[in-house]
CSV table of C-alpha atoms in Angstrom, one decimal:
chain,number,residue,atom,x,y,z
A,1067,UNK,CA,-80.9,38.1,-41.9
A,1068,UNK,CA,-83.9,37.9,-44.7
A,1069,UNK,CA,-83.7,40.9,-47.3
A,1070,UNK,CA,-86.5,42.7,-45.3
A,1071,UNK,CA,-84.7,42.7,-42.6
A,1072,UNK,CA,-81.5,43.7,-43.9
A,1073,UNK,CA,-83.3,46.6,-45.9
A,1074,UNK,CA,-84.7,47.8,-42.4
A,1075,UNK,CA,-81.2,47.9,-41.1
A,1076,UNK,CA,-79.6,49.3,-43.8
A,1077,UNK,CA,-82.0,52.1,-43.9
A,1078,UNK,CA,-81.8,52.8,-40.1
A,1079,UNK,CA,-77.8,52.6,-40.3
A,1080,UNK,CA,-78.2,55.1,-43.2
A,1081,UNK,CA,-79.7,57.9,-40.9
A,1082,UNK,CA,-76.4,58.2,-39.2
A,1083,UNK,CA,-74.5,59.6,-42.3
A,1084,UNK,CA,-77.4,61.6,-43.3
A,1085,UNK,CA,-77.7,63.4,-40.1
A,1086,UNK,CA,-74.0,63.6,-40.3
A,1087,UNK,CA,-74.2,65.5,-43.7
A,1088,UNK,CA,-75.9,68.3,-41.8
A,1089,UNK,CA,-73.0,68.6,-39.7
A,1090,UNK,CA,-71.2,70.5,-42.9
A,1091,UNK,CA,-74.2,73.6,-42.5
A,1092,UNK,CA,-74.2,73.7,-38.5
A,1093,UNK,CA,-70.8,73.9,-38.2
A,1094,UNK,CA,-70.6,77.2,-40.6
A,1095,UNK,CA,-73.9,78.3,-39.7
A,1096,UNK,CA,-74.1,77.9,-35.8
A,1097,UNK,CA,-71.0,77.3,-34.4
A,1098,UNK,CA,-68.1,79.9,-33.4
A,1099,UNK,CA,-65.7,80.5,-35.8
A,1100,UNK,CA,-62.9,78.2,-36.6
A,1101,UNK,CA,-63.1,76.1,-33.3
A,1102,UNK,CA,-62.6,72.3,-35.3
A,1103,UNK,CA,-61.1,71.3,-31.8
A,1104,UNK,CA,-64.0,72.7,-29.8
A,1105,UNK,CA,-66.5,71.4,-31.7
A,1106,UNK,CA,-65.0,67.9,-31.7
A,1107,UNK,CA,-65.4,67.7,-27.9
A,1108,UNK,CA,-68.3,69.3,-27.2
A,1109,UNK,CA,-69.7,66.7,-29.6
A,1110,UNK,CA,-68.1,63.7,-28.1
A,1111,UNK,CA,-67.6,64.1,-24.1
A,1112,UNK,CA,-70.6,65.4,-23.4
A,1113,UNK,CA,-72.6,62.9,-24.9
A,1114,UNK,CA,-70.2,60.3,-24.1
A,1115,UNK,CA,-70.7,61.0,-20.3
A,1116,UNK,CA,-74.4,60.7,-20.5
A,1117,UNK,CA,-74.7,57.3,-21.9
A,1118,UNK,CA,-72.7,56.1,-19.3
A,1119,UNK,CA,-74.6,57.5,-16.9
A,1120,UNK,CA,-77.1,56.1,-18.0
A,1121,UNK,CA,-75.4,52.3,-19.0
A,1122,UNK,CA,-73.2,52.7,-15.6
A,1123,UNK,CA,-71.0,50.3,-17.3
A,1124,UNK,CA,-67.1,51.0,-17.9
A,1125,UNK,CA,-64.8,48.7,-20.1
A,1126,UNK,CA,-62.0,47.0,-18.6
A,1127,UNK,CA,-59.4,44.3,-19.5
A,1128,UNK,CA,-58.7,44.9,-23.1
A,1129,UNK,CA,-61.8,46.5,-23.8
A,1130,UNK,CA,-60.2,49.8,-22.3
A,1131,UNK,CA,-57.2,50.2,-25.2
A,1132,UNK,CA,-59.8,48.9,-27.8
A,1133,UNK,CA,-62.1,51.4,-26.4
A,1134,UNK,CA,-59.7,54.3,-26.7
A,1135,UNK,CA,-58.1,52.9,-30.4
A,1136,UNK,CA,-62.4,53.0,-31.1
A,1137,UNK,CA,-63.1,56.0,-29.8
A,1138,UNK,CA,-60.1,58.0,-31.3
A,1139,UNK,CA,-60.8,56.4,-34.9
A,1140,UNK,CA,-64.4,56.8,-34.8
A,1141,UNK,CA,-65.0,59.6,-32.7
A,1142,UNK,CA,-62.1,61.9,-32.3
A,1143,UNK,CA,-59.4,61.9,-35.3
A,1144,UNK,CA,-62.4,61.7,-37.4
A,1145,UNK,CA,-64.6,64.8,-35.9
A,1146,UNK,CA,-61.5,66.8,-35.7
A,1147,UNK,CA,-60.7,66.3,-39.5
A,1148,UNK,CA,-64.5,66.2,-40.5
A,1149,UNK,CA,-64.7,69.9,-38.5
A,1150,UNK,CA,-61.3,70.8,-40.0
A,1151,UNK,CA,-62.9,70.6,-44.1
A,1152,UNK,CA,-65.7,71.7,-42.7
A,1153,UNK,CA,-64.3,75.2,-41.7
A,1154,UNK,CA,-62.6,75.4,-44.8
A,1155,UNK,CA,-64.5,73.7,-47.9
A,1156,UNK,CA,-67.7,74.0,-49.6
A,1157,UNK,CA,-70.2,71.2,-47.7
A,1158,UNK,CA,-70.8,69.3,-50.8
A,1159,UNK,CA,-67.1,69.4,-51.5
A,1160,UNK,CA,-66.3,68.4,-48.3
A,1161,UNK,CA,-68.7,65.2,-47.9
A,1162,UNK,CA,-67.8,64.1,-51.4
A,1163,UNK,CA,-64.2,63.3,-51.2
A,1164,UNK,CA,-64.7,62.0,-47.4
A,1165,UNK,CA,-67.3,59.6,-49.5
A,1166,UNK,CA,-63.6,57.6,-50.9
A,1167,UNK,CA,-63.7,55.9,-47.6
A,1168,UNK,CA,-65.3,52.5,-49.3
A,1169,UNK,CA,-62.7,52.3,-51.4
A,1170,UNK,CA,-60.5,52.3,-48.4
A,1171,UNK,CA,-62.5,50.0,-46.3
A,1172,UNK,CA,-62.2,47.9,-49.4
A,1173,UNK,CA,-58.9,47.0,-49.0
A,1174,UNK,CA,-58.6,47.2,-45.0
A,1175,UNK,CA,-61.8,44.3,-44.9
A,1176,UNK,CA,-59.5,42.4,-47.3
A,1177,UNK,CA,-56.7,42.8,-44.8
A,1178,UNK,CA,-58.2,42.4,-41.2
A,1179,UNK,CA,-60.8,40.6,-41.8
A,1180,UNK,CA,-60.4,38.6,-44.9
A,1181,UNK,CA,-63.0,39.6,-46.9
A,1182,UNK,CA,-62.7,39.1,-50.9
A,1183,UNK,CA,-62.0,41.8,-53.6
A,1184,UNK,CA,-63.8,40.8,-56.9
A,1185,UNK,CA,-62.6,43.1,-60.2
A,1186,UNK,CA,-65.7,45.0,-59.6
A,1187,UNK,CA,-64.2,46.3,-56.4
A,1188,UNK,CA,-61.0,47.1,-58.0
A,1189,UNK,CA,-62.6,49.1,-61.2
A,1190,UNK,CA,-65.4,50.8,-58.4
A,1191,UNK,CA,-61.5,52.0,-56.6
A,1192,UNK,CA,-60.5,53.3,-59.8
A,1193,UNK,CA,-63.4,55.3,-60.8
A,1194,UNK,CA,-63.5,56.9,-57.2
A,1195,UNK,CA,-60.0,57.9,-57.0
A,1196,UNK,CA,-60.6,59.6,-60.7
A,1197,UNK,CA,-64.2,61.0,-59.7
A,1198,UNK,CA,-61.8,62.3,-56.3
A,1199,UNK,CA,-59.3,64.3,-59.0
A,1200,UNK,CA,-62.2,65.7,-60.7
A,1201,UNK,CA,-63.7,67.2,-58.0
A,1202,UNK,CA,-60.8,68.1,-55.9
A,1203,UNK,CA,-58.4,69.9,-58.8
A,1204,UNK,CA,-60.9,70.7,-61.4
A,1205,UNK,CA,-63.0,73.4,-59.8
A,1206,UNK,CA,-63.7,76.6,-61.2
A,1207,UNK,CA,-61.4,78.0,-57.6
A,1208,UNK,CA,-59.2,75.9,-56.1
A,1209,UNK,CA,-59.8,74.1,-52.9
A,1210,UNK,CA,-58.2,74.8,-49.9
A,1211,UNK,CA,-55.2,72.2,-49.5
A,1212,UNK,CA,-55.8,71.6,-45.7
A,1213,UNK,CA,-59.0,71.2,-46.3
A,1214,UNK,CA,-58.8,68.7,-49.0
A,1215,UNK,CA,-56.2,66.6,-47.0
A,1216,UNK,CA,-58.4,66.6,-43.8
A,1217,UNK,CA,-61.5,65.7,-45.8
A,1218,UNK,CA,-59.2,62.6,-46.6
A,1219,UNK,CA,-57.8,62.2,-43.4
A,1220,UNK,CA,-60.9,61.8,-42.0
A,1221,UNK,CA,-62.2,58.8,-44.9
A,1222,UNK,CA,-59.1,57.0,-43.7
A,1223,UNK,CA,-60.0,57.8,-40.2
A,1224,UNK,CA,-63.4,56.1,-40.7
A,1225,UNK,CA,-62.7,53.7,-42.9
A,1226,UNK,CA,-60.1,52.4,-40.4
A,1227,UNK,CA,-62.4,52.7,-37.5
A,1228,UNK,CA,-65.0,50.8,-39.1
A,1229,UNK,CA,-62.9,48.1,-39.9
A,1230,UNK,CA,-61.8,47.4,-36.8
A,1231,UNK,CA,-65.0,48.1,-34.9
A,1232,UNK,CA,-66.6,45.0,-37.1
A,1233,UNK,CA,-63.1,43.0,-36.5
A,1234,UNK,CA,-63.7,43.2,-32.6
A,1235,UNK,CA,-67.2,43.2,-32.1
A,1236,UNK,CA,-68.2,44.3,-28.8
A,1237,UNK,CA,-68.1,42.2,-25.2
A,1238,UNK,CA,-71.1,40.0,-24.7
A,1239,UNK,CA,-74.4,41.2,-22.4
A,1240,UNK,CA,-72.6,45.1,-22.9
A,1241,UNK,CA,-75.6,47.0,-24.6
A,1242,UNK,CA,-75.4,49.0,-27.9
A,1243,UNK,CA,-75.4,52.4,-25.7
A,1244,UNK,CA,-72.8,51.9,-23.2
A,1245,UNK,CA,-70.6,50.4,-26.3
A,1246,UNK,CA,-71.3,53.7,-27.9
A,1247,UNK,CA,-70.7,55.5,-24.7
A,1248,UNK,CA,-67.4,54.2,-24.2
A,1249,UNK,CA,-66.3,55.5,-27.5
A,1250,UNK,CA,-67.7,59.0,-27.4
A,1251,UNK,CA,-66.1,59.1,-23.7
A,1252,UNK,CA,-62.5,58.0,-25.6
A,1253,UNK,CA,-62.6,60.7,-28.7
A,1254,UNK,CA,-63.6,63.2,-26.5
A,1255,UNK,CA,-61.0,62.7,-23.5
A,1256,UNK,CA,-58.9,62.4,-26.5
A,1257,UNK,CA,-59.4,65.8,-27.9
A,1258,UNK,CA,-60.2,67.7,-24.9
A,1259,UNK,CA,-56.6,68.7,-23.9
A,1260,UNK,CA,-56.0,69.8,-27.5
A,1261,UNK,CA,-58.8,71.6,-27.4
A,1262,UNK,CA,-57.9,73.7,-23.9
A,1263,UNK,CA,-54.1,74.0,-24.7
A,1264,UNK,CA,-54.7,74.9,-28.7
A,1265,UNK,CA,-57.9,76.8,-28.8
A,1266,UNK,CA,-59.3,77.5,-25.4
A,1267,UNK,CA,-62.7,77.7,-24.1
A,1268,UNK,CA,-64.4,80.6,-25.5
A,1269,UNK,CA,-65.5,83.7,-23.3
A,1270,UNK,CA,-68.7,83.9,-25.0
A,1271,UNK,CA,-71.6,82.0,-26.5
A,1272,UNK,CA,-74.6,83.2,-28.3
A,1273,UNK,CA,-77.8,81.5,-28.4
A,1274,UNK,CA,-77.2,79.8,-31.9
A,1275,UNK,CA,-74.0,78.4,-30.8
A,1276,UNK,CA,-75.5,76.7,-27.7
A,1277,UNK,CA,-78.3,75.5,-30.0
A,1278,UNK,CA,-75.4,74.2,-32.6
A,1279,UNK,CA,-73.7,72.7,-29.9
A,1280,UNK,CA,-76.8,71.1,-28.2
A,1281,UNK,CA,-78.1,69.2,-32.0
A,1282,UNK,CA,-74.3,67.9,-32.4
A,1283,UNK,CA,-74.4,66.4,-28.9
A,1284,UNK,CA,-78.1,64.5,-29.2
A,1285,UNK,CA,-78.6,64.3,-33.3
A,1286,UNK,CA,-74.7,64.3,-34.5
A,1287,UNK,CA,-73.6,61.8,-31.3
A,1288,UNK,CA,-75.8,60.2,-29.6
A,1289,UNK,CA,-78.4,59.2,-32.0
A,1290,UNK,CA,-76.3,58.8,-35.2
A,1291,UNK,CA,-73.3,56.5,-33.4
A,1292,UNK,CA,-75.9,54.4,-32.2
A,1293,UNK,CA,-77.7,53.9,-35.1
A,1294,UNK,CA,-73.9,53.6,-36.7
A,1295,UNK,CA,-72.4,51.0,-35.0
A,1296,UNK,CA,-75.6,49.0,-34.9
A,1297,UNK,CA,-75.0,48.9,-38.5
A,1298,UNK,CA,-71.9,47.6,-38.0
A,1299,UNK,CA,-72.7,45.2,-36.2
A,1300,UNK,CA,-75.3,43.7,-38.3
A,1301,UNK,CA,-74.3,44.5,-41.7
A,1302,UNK,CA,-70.8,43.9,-43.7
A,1303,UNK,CA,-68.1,46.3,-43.2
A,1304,UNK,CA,-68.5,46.8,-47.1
A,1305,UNK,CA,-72.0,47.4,-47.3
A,1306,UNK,CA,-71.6,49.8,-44.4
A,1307,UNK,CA,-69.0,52.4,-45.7
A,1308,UNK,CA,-71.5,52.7,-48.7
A,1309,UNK,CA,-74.2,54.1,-46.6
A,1310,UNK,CA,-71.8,57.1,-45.9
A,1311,UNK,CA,-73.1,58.3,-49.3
A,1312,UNK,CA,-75.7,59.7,-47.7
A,1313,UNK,CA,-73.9,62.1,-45.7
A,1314,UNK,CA,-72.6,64.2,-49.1
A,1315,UNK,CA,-75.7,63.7,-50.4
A,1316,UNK,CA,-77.3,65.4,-47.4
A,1317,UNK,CA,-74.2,68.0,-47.5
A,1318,UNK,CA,-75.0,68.5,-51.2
A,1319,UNK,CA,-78.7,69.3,-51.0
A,1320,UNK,CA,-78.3,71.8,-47.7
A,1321,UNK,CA,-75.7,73.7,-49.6
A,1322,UNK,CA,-77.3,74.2,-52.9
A,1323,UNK,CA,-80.5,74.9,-50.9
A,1324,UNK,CA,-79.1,77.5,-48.2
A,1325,UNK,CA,-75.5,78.7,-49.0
A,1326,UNK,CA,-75.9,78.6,-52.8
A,1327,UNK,CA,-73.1,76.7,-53.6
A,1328,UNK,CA,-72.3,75.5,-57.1
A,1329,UNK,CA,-70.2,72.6,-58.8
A,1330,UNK,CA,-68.7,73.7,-62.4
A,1331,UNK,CA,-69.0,70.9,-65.1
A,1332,UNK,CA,-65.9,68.9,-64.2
A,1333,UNK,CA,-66.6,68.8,-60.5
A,1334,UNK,CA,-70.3,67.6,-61.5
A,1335,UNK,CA,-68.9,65.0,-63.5
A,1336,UNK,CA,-66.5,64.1,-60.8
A,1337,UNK,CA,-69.5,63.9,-58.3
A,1338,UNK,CA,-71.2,61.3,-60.5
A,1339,UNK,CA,-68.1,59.0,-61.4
A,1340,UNK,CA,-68.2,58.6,-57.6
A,1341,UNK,CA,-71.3,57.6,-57.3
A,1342,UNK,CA,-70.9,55.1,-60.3
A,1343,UNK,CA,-67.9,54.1,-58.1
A,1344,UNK,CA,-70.3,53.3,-55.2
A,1345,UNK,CA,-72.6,51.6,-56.8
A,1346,UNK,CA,-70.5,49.2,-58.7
A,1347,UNK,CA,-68.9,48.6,-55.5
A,1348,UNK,CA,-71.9,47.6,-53.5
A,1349,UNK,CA,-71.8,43.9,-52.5
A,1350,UNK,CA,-74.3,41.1,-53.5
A,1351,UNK,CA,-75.9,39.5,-51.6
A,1352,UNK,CA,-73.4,36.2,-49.9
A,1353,UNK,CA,-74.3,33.2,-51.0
A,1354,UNK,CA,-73.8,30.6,-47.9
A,1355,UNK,CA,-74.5,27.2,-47.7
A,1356,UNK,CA,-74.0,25.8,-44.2
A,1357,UNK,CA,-72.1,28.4,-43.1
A,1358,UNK,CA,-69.2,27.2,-40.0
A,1359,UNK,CA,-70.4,28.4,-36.9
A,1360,UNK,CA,-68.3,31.2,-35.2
A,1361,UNK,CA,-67.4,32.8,-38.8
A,1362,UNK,CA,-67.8,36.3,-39.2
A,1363,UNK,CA,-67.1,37.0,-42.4
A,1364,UNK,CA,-70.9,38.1,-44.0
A,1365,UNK,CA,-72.4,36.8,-41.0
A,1366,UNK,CA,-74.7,38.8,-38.8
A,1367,UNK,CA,-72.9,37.5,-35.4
A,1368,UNK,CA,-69.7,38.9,-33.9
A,1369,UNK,CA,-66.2,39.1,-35.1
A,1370,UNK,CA,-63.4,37.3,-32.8
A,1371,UNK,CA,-62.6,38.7,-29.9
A,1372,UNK,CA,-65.6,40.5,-30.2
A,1373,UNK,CA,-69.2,39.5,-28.2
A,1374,UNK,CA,-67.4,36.3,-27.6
A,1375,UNK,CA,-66.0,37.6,-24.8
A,1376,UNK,CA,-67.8,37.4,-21.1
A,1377,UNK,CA,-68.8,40.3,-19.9
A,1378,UNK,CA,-66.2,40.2,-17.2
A,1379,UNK,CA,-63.5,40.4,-19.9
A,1380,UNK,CA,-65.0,43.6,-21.3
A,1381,UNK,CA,-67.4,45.7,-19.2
A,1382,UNK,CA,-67.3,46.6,-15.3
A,1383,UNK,CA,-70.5,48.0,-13.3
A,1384,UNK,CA,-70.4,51.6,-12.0
C-alpha cells in the first residue's frame, strides 16, 4: 500500500473512533437513564439484523464461534462497558483512559501475531500507564470506581477484539458488510438476554430517545464498524488502536463545548502524557524487501485462517 493510500485508509478508519467519541454525549444527553444494557443492544441487534438482510449471508463452520468470540469482543463486552463509564464519568474522562488500549494491543500483537516491540513501544506503555494515574486519581473529585474499571474493561475489551479480528481475517468472497453483520448480530444476541432479565424493556420512549437510539444504530454501528474493521484489515493492528485517539478527542471537545466539563492541572497533564504515549508509540513505516508470500505480519493481505479460507468454510447463503 503507497503512503497515499495508506493515508486515505487511515483517515477513513479514523471516522469510526471519532463518531464513537460522540457516543459519550448521546448516551447522557438522549438516551434513558442508566440503561448501559439497553443501549448496547439496541445498538448492535438491530443494526446487525439489517446487514444481513441485506448480505443474506450467515457464517458457518468455524466462522460461527469466531463470529460470536468477534462479536462479543468487538461489539458487546465492549458497548456494555463503553455505556457503563459512560453513565457514570465525565466524556472526556471516560474516552481518555479507554485511549490505553494501544498499549494493550501492543503486547497482545506481540503475542498472537508476532509482531515486534522496539523500546519505543515499551517507554510509549510507560508514559500511558502514568498519563492513566494522572488522570484517573488526581482529579479535583474523584472518579467513580465502576466507572473507571469499566472504562478499562472496555480498552482490554477492544484491544483484544482487534487483535484477534486482524489474526483471523475474514473468509474469502464474504463482503466487508455481511462480516460486520455477523458481529453486530453476535454482541447483540449476546447482550439481549441481559438486557430483558436485568433491566427490562422500558414502558416509555420520548422522541429524543428514539432519535438517540436511531444515530447509535446507523452512525455508532453500522457505519463506524464498517469503516472499523476495514481498517483492520488493511492497516497494522498497531497503527489501528492508535486511531482510537480520536474518539477522546471527539469526547473531549463535545464536553468542554456542551456539558462544560473541566480537567484540573494534573488531569491535563495526565491527558497530554498520553498523547506523548501515542505518538511515540506509532509505528514506522515496515521496511520489506521481498516480502514471503502468505505473511501477514505488516502486510495488507489476510492473517491465517483468515480470507484464506473458501467461502464454503466460512459463509452460507440465506
Amino acid at each position: 500500500m503507497n503512503s497515499g493510500r495508506q493515508f486515505l485508509t487511515s483517515a477513513m478508519t479514523a471516522l469510526a473512533p471519532a463518531i464513537w467519541g460522540s457516543t459519550y454525549l448521546v448516551t447522557t444527553e438522549w438516551l434513558p437513564s442508566d440503561r448501559p444494557l439497553l443501549a448496547t443492544t439496541v445498538r448492535a441487534l438491530p443494526s446487525g439484523l439489517i446487514l444481513l438482510l441485506i448480505s443474506r449471508v450467515l457464517p458457518k463452520g468455524e466462522w460461527l464461534w469466531r463470529s460470536l468470540v468477534l462479536g462479543t469482543l468487538n461489539i458487546g463486552a465492549f458497548n456494555l462497558l463503553l455505556f457503563v463509564a459512560a453513565y457514570r464519568l465525565p466524556g472526556g474522562v471516560a474516552a481518555m483512559i479507554m485511549a490505553v488500549q494501544p498499549m494493550i494491543v501492543l503486547i497482545l500483537a506481540a503475542l498472537v501475531i508476532g509482531d515486534k516491540i522496539r523500546a519505543v513501544h515499551v517507554v510509549a506503555c510507560a508514559l500511558g500507564a502514568a498519563g492513566v494515574v494522572l488522570l484517573v486519581f488526581q482529579g479535583s473529585t474523584a472518579l467513580d470506581t465502576v466507572g473507571v474499571l469499566a472504562a478499562l474493561g472496555g480498552a482490554a475489551c477492544m484491544a483484544t477484539g482487534i487483535t484477534f479480528t486482524k489474526r483471523w481475517g475474514r473468509p474469502a468472497r464474504v463482503g466487508l458488510l455481511p462480516f460486520t453483520g455477523w458481529q453486530l448480530t453476535a454482541g447483540g444476541l449476546v447482550s439481549l438476554p441481559f438486557t430483558l432479565s436485568v433491566e427490562g424493556l422500558p414502558t416509555f420512549l420520548t422522541g429524543t430517545n428514539v432519535f438517540g437510539f436511531a444515530y447509535l444504530i446507523v452512525f455508532g454501528a453500522v457505519i463506524s464498524y464498517a469503516l472499523w474493521f476495514r481498517g483492520i484489515e488493511k492497516l497494522p493492528a498497531l497503527a489501528v488502536s492508535f486511531l482510537a485517539l480520536g474518539s477522546p478527542v471527539v469526547a473531549t471537545i463535545l464536553g468542554l463545548a456542551f456539558q462544560d466539563e473541566t480537567f484540573s492541572i494534573l488531569q491535563t497533564v495526565g491527558i497530554l502524557v498520553i498523547l506523548v504515549a501515542v505518538v511515540l508509540a506509532q509505528p514506522r513505516p515496515p521496511r520489506r524487501r521481498g516480502a514471503v508470500a502468505g505473511n501477514p505480519a505488516g502486510t495488507d493481505g489476510p492473517a491465517p485462517g483468515g480470507p484464506k479460507h473458501a467461502m464454503s468454510q466460512g459463509e452460507t447463503r440465506l
